[in-house]
Amino acid sequence: MKQSEQAQPQTSNAIPVDELIASLCATVPDYPKPGIVFKDLTPVFADGVALKAMVDALVEPFHGQFDAVAGVEARGFLLAAAAAYATDTGVVTVRKAGKLPREVVSEDYSLEYGTATLELHSSDLAPGTRVLILDDVLATGGTLGAAARLFERCGVEVAGVGVVMELGELKGRDALDGHRVHSLLSL
């Protein structure tokens, strides 16, 4: 069963968080290759009010339902660290292949522009721990689907997936079927 949500929380300036994100996001054509339109959220991260609004809006629907937050390399690290701090929980990283020094589990996946591998330290979270996975963009769902599978293989429960932006036409939610997905802005 796939659950979905679209957030409309307000920032302290009474600007809906989706409008705040859209107003600050930069669009970069033909990156990382011709034909890809990259949505760059780094200007949103750089704005303190927007960063706080994003983090609060990402974790609010999952309040009390997770024990740790996971960030997917690399912008997911920023979100996860801020969310873990804001919720007094731990943070773990889901990394590209070859970046972690201890025993890992690995998962190959497809991107909208290629293939890659993600890894997770197999012992960072105890079986039965509930994790909230955060990333900046949900596109095809390959990255986040791989991250969810990594945690499940380690016996960790995926409490949900939160993203700042969802590119709906790429149908990334299909790769996360069975997981609760919360996006702040859908394009």
Tab-separated table of C-alpha atoms in Angstrom, residues 11 17 20-21 24 41-58 75 77-83 86 164 184:
chain	number	residue	atom	x	y	z
A	11	THR	CA	6.862	29.344	7.415
A	17	VAL	CA	7.024	26.085	2.356
A	20	LEU	CA	9.477	29.352	-0.470
A	21	ILE	CA	11.357	26.402	-1.962
A	24	LEU	CA	14.776	29.978	-4.089
A	41	LEU	CA	18.277	23.274	-4.043
A	42	THR	CA	21.544	24.628	-2.634
A	43	PRO	CA	20.199	28.230	-2.610
A	44	VAL	CA	17.318	26.949	-0.454
A	45	PHE	CA	19.776	25.274	1.948
A	46	ALA	CA	21.748	28.522	2.122
A	47	ASP	CA	18.726	30.468	3.399
A	48	GLY	CA	18.320	29.961	7.164
A	49	VAL	CA	14.560	30.529	7.239
A	50	ALA	CA	14.030	28.193	4.304
A	51	LEU	CA	16.295	25.498	5.753
A	52	LYS	CA	14.411	25.516	9.049
A	53	ALA	CA	11.051	25.467	7.260
A	54	MET	CA	12.158	22.518	5.090
A	55	VAL	CA	13.445	20.460	7.987
A	56	ASP	CA	10.396	21.149	10.158
A	57	ALA	CA	8.041	20.291	7.288
A	58	LEU	CA	9.923	17.080	6.428
A	75	ARG	CA	22.461	16.759	-0.144
A	77	PHE	CA	23.286	14.489	4.497
A	78	LEU	CA	22.461	18.155	5.112
A	79	LEU	CA	18.774	17.451	5.616
A	80	ALA	CA	19.336	14.386	7.781
A	81	ALA	CA	21.840	16.066	10.080
A	82	ALA	CA	19.537	19.050	10.607
A	83	ALA	CA	16.512	16.780	11.126
A	86	ALA	CA	15.970	19.038	15.566
A	164	VAL	CA	12.117	18.421	-0.595
A	184	LEU	CA	7.286	19.352	0.105
